[in-house]
CSV table of C-alpha atoms and ligand atoms in Angstrom, one decimal:
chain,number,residue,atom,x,y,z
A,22,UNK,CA,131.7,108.7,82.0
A,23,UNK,CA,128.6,108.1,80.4
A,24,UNK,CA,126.7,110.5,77.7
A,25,UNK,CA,124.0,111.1,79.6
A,26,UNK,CA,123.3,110.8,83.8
A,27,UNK,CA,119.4,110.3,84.6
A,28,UNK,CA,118.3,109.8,87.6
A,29,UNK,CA,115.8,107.1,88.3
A,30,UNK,CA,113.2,107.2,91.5
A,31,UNK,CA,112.2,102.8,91.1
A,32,UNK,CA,109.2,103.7,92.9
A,33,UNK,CA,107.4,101.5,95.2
A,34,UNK,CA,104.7,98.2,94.7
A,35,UNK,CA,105.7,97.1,91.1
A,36,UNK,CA,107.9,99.8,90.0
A,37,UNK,CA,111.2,98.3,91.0
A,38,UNK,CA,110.3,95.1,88.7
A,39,UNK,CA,108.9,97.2,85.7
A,40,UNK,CA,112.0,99.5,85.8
A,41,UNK,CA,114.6,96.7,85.6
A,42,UNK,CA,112.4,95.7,82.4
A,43,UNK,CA,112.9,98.9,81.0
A,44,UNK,CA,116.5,99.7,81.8
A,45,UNK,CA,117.5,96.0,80.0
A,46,UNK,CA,115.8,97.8,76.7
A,47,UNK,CA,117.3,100.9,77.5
A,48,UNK,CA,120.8,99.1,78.1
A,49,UNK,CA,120.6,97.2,74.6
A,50,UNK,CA,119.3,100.6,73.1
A,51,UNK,CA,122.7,101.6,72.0
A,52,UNK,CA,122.4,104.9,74.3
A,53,UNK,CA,125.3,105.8,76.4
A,54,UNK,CA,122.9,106.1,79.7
A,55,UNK,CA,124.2,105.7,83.1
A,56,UNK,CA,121.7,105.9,85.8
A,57,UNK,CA,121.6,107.6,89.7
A,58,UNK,CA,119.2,106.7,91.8
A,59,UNK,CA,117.0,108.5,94.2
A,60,UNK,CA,114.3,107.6,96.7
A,61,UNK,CA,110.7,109.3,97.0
A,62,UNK,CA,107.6,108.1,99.0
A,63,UNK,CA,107.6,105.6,101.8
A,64,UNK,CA,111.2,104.5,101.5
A,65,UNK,CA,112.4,108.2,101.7
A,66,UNK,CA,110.4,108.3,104.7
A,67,UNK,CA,111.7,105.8,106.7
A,68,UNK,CA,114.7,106.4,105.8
A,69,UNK,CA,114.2,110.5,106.1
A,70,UNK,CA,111.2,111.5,107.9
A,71,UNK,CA,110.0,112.8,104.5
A,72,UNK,CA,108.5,111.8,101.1
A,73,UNK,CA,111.3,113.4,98.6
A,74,UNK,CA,114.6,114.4,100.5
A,75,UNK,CA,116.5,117.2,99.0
A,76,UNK,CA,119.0,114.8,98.2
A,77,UNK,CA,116.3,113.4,95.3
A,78,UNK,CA,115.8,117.0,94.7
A,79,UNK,CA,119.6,118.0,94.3
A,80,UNK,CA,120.2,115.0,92.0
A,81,UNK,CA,117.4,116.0,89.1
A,82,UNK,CA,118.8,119.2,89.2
A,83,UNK,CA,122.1,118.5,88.4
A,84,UNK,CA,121.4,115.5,85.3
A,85,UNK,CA,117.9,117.8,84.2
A,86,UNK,CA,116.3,114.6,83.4
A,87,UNK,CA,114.5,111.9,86.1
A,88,UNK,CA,112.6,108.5,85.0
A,89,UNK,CA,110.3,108.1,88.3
A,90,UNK,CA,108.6,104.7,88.9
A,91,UNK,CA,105.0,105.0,90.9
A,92,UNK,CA,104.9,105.9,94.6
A,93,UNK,CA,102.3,104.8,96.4
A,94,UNK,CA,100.4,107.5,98.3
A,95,UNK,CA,98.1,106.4,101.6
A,96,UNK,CA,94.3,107.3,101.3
A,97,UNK,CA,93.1,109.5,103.5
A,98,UNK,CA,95.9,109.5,106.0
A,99,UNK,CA,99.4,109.6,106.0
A,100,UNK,CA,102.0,111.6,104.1
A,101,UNK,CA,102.0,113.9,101.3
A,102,UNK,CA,102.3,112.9,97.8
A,103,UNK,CA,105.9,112.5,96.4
A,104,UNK,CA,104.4,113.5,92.8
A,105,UNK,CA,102.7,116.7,94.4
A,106,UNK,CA,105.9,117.1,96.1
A,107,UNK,CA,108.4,116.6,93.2
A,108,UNK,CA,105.8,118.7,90.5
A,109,UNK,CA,105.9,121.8,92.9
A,110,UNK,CA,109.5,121.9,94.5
A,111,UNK,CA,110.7,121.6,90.7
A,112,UNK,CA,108.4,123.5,89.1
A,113,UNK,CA,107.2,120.5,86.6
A,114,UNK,CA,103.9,122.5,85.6
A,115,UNK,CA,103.2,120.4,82.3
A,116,UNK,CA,102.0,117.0,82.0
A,117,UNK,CA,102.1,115.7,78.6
A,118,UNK,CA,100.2,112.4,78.4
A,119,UNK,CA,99.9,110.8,74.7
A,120,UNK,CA,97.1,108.5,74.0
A,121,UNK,CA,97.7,107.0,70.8
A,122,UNK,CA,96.5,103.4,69.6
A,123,UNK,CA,99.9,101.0,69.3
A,124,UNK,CA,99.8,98.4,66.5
A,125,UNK,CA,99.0,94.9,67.8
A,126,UNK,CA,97.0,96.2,70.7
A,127,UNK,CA,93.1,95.3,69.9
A,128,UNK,CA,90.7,98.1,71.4
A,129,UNK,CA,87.5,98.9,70.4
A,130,UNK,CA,88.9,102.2,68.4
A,131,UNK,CA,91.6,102.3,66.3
A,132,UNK,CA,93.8,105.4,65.2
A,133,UNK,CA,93.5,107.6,68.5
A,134,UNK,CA,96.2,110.2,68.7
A,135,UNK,CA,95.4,112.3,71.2
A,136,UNK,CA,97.5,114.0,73.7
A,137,UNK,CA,96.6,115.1,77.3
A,138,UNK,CA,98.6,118.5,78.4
A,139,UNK,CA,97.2,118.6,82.1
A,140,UNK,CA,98.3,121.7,84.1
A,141,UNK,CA,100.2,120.3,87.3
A,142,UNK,CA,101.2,122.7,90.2
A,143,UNK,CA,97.8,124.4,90.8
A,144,UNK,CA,94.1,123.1,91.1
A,145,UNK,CA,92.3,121.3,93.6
A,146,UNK,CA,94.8,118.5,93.4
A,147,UNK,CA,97.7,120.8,94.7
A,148,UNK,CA,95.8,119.4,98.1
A,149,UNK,CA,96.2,122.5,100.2
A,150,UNK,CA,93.7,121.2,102.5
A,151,UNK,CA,91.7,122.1,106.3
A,152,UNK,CA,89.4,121.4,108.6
A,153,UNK,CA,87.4,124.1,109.2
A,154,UNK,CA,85.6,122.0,112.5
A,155,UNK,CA,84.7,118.6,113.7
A,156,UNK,CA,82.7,118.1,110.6
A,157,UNK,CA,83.6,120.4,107.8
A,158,UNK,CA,86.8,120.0,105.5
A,159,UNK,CA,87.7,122.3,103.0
A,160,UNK,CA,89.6,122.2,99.8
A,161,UNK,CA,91.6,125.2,98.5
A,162,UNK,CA,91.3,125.4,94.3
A,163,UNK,CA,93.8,127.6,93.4
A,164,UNK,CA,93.9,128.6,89.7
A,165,UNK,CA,96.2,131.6,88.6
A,166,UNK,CA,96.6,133.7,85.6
A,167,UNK,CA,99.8,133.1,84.9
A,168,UNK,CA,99.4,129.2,85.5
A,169,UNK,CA,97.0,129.2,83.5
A,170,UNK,CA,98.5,131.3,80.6
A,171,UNK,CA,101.7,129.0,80.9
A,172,UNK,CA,100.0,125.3,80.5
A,173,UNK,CA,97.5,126.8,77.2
A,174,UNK,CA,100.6,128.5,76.1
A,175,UNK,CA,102.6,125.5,76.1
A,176,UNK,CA,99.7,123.4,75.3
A,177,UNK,CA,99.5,125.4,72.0
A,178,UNK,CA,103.0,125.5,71.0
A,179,UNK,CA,103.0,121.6,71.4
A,180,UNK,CA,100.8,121.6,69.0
A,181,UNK,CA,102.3,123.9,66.3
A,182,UNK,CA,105.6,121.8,67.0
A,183,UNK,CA,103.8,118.4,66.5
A,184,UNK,CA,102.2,119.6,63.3
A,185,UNK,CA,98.1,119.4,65.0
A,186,UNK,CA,95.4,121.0,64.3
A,187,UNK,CA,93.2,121.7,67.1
A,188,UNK,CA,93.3,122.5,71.3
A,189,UNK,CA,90.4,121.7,73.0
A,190,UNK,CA,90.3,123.6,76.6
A,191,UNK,CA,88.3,121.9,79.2
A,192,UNK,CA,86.8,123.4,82.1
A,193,UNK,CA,83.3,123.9,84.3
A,194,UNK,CA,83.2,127.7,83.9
A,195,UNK,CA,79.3,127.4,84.0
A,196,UNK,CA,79.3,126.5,87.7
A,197,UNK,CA,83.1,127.6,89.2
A,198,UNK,CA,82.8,131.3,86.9
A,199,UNK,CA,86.0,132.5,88.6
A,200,UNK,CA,88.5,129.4,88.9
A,201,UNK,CA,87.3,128.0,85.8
A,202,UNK,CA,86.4,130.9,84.2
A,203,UNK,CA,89.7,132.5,84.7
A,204,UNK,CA,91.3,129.6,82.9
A,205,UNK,CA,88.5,129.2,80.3
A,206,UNK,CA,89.3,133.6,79.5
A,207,UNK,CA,93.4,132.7,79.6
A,208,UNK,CA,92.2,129.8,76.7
A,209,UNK,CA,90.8,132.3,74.4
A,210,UNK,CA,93.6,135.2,75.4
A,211,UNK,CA,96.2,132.4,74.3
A,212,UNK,CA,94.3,131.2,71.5
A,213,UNK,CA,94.5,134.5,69.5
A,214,UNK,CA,97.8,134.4,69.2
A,215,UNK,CA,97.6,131.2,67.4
A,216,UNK,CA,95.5,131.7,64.3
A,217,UNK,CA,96.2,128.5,62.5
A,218,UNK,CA,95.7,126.2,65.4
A,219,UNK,CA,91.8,125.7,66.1
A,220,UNK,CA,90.7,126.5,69.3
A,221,UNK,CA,87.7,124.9,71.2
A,222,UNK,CA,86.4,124.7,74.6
A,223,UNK,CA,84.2,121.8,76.1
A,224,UNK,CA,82.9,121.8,79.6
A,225,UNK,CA,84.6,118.7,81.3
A,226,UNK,CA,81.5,116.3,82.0
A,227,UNK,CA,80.4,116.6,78.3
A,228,UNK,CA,84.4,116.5,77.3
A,229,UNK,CA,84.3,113.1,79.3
A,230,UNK,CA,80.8,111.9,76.9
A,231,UNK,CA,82.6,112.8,73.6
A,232,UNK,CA,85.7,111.0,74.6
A,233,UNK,CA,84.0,107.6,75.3
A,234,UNK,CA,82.1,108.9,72.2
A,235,UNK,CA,83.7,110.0,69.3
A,236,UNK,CA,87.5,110.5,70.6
A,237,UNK,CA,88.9,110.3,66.9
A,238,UNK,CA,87.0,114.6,66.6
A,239,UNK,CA,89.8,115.9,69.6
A,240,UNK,CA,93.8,116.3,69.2
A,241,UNK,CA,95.6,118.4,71.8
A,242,UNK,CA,93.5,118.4,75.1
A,243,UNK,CA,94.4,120.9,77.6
A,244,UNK,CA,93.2,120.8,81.4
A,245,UNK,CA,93.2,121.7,84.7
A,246,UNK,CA,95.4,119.6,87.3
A,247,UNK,CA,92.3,117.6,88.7
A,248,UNK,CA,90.2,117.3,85.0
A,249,UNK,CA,93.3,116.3,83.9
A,250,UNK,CA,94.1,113.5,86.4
A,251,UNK,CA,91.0,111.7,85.6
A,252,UNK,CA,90.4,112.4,81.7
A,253,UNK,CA,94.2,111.1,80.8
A,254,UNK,CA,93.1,108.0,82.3
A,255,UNK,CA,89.9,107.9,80.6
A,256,UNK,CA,92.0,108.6,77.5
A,257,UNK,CA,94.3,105.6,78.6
A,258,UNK,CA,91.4,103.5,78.4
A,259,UNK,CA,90.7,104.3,74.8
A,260,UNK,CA,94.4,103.0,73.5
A,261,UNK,CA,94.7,99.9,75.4
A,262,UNK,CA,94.8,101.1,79.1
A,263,UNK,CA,97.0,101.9,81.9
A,264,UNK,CA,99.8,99.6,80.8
A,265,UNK,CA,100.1,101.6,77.4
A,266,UNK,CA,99.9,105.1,79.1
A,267,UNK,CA,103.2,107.4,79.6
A,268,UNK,CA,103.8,110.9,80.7
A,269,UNK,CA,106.6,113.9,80.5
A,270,UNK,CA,106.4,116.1,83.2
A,271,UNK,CA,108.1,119.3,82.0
A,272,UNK,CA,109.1,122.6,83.7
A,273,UNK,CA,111.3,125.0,82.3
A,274,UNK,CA,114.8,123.7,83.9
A,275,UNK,CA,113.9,120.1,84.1
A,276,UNK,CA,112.3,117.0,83.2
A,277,UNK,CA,110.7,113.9,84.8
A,278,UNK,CA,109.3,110.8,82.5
A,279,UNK,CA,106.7,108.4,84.6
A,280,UNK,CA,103.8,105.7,83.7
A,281,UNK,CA,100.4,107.6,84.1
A,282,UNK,CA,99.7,104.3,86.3
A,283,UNK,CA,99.8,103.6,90.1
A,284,UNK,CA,102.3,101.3,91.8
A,285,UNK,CA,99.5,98.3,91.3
A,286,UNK,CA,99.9,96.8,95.0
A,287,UNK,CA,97.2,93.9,94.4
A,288,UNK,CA,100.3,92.5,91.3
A,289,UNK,CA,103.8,92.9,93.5
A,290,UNK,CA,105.5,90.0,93.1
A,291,UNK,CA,103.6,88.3,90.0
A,292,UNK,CA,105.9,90.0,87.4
A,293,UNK,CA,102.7,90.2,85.3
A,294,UNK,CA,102.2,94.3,85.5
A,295,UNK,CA,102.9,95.2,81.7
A,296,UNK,CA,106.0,98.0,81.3
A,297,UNK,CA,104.8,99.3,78.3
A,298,UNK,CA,104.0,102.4,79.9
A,299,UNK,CA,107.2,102.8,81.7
A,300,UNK,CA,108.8,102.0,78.5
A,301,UNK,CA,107.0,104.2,76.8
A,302,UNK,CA,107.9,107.2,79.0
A,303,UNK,CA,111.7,105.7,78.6
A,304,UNK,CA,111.2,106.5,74.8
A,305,UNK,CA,109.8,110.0,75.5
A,306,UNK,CA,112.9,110.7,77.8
A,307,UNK,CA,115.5,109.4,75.0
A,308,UNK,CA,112.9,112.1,72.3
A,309,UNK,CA,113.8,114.7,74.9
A,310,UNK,CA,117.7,114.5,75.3
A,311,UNK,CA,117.8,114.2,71.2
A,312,UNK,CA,118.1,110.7,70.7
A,313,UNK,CA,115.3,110.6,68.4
A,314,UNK,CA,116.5,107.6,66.4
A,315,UNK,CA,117.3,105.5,68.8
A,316,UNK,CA,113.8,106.1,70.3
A,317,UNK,CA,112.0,105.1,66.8
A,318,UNK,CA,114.0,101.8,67.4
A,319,UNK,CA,113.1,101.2,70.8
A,320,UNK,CA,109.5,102.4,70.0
A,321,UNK,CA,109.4,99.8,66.8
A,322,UNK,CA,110.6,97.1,68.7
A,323,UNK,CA,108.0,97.2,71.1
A,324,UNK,CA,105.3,97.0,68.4
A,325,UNK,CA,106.8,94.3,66.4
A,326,UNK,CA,106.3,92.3,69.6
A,327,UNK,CA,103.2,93.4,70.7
A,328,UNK,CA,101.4,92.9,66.7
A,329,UNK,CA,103.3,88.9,66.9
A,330,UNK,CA,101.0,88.9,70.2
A,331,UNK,CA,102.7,85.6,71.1
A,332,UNK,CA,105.5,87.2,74.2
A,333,UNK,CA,103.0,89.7,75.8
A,334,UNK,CA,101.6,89.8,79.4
A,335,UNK,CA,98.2,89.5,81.0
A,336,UNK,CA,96.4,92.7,80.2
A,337,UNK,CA,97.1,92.2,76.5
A,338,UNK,CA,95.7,88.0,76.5
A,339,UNK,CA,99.4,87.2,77.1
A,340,UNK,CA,101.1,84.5,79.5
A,341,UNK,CA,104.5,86.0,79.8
A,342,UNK,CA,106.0,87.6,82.3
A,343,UNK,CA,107.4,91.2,81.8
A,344,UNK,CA,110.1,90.1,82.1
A,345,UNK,CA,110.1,87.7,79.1
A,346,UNK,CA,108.3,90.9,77.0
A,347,UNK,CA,111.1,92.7,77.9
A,348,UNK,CA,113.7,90.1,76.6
A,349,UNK,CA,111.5,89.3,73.8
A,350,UNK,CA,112.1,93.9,72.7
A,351,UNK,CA,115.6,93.2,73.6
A,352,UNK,CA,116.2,90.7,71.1
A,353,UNK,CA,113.8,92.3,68.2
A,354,UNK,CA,116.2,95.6,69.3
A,355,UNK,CA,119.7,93.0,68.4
A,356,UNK,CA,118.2,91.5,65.3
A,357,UNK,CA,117.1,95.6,64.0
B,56,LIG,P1,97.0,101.7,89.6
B,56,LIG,O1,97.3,102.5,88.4
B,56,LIG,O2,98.2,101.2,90.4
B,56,LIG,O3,96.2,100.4,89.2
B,56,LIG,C1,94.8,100.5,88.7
B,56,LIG,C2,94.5,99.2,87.9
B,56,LIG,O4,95.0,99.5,86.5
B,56,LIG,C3,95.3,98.0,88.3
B,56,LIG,O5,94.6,97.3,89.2
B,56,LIG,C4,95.4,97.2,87.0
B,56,LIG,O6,94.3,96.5,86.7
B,56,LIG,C5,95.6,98.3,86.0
B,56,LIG,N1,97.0,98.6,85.6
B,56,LIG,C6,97.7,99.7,86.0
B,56,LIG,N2,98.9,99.7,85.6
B,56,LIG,C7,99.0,98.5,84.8
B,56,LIG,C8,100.1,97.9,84.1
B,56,LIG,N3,101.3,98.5,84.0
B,56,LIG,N4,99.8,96.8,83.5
B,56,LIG,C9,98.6,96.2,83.6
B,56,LIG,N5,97.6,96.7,84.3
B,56,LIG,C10,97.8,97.9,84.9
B,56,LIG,O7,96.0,102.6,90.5
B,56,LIG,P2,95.5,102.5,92.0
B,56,LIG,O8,95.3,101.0,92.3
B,56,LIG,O9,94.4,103.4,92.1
B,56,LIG,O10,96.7,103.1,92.9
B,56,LIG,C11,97.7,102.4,93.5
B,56,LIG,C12,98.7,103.3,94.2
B,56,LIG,O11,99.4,104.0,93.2
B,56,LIG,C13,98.0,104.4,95.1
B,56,LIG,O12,98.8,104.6,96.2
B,56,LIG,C14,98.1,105.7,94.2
B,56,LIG,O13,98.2,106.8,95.0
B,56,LIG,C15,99.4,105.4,93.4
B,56,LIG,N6,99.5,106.2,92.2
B,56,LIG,C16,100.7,106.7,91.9
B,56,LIG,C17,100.9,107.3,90.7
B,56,LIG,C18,102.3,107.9,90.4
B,56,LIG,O14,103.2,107.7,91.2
B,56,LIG,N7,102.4,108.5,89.3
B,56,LIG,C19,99.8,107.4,89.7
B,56,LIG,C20,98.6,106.8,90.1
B,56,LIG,C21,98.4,106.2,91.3
């Protein structure tokens, strides 16, 4: 039996092809992984009648840990969203996206290190959703005090654990005083009880200015579920875009490592969707069962093919495939 059991949702569009780049690098990692896979999204329902069967459910509770490729969720109709789903049924309230610049990867800033924490179970985005007639549609935002304590909480003892200096909490408190405020007043209730860690707060339309702005003056950013959604990809944009952009979605029982990206639909097929992300999220996962080293290797790997620039994919002025990155990390991995 193998160390360690993860199980692994594909996903839908691309995610099938991008996982099997990233499971040959974790294969030639040296980790003793084995892998169980689960569906969510439009496979689980045709084959179940719903998005994430508790069969998906029942497998990332018993191995703790899930890699989970994209699922692709139908606008404006159809059914629910498997991440929604999956975040609330397991509790996964904090999304921890990194956006830090990656050697070899030309942007027009260098040495970002920022990291997202985006609160995930509550907010607009939960989508508890109505029609209140014919012509009206309403929108429940639901922010709680004890959500909100948890994600600044956690947010702030990221920090102190990653050695940073400063959490910036992000909010529109001037015109929603209750939802916002109430998570704006948990920020500075949290906050005292971390002296040595900064604390700031920035209204979200002039946190999304200072990002595009000066993004080397912010650290830890902590934000509601919606904020979050669209700042982490604002933040992907600074450090070389969706293709470099993971997330850890963490509760207090279990864990889930995904891309910040979609399932890319207009690419299925062309094997030119970079897995860097994916991968990226893979080296989070091996941080988080305490395989630290072998996640440097993996990590190192990856840069010492993307700064040789010659065996990358589109997004990066490449002509490979991911497939030929991939093998290009796999063989920098054998000749470490
Ligand atoms: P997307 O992230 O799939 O793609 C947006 C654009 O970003 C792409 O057209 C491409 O130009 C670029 N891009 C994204 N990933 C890339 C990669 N790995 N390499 C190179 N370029 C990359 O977003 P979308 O088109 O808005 O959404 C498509 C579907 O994905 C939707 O159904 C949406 O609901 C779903 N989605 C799922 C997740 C998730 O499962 N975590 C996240 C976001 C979107």
């Amino acid at each position: 039996m193998a160390k360690y059991t993860i199980t692994v949702i594909p996903g839908e569009g691309t995610g099938p092809e991008i996982w099997e780049c990233v499971q040959m690098i974790l294969d030639a990692s040296g980790v003793d992984l084995s892998y169980e896979y689960a569906d969510a999204g439009l496979p689980a329902v045709e084959k179940y009648g719903y998005p994430v069967p508790p069969e998906t459910i029942e497998s990332i509770k018993k191995n703790k840990v899930c890699m989970k490729g994209p699922t692709t969720t139908p606008v404006g109709f159809g059914h629910k969203s498997a991440n929604v789903t999956l975040r609330k049924a397991l509790d996964l309230y904090a999304n921890v996206r990194p956006a830090r610049s990656i050697p070899g990867v030309k942007t027009p800033w260098q040495n970002i290190d920022l990291v997202g924490i985006r609160e995930n179970t509550e907010d607009s985005y939960a989508a508890i959703e109505h029609w209140v007639s014919d012509e009206v549609a309403q929108c429940l935002k639901v922010i709680t005090r004890p959500g909100s304590l948890r994600i600044i909480d956690y947010a702030f003892k990221y920090a102190r654990a990653h050695n940073r200096k400063k959490v910036t909490v992000v909010h529109k408190a001037n015109i929603m005083k209750i939802t916002d405020g109430l998570f704006l007043n948990c920020g500075r209730e949290v906050a005292a009880h971390y002296p040595n860690i900064e604390f700031q707060d920035l209204i979200v339309d002039n946190m999304a200015m200072q990002l595009a702005l000066k993004p080397y003056l912010y650290d830890v950013i902590c934000l509601p579920n919606l904020y979050g959604d669209i700042l982490t990809d604002l933040m992907a944009g600074l450090t070389g875009g969706l293709g470099f952009a993971p997330g850890a979605i963490i509760g207090d029982n279990y864990a889930m490592f995904e891309a910040v990206h979609g399932s890319t639909p207009k690419y299925i097929g062309m094997k030119r969707v970079n897995p860097s992300a994916v991968l990226q999220a893979a080296i989070m996962m091996l941080e988080h069962i305490g395989e630290k080293e072998a996640a440097q290797r993996v990590y190192h790997a990856m840069c010492a093919v993307l700064a040789e620039g010659k065996k990358v994919t589109a997004d990066v002025g490449g002509t490979c495939t991911n497939e030929e990155y991939a093998k290009a990390i796999v063989e920098r991995l054998k000749a470490a």
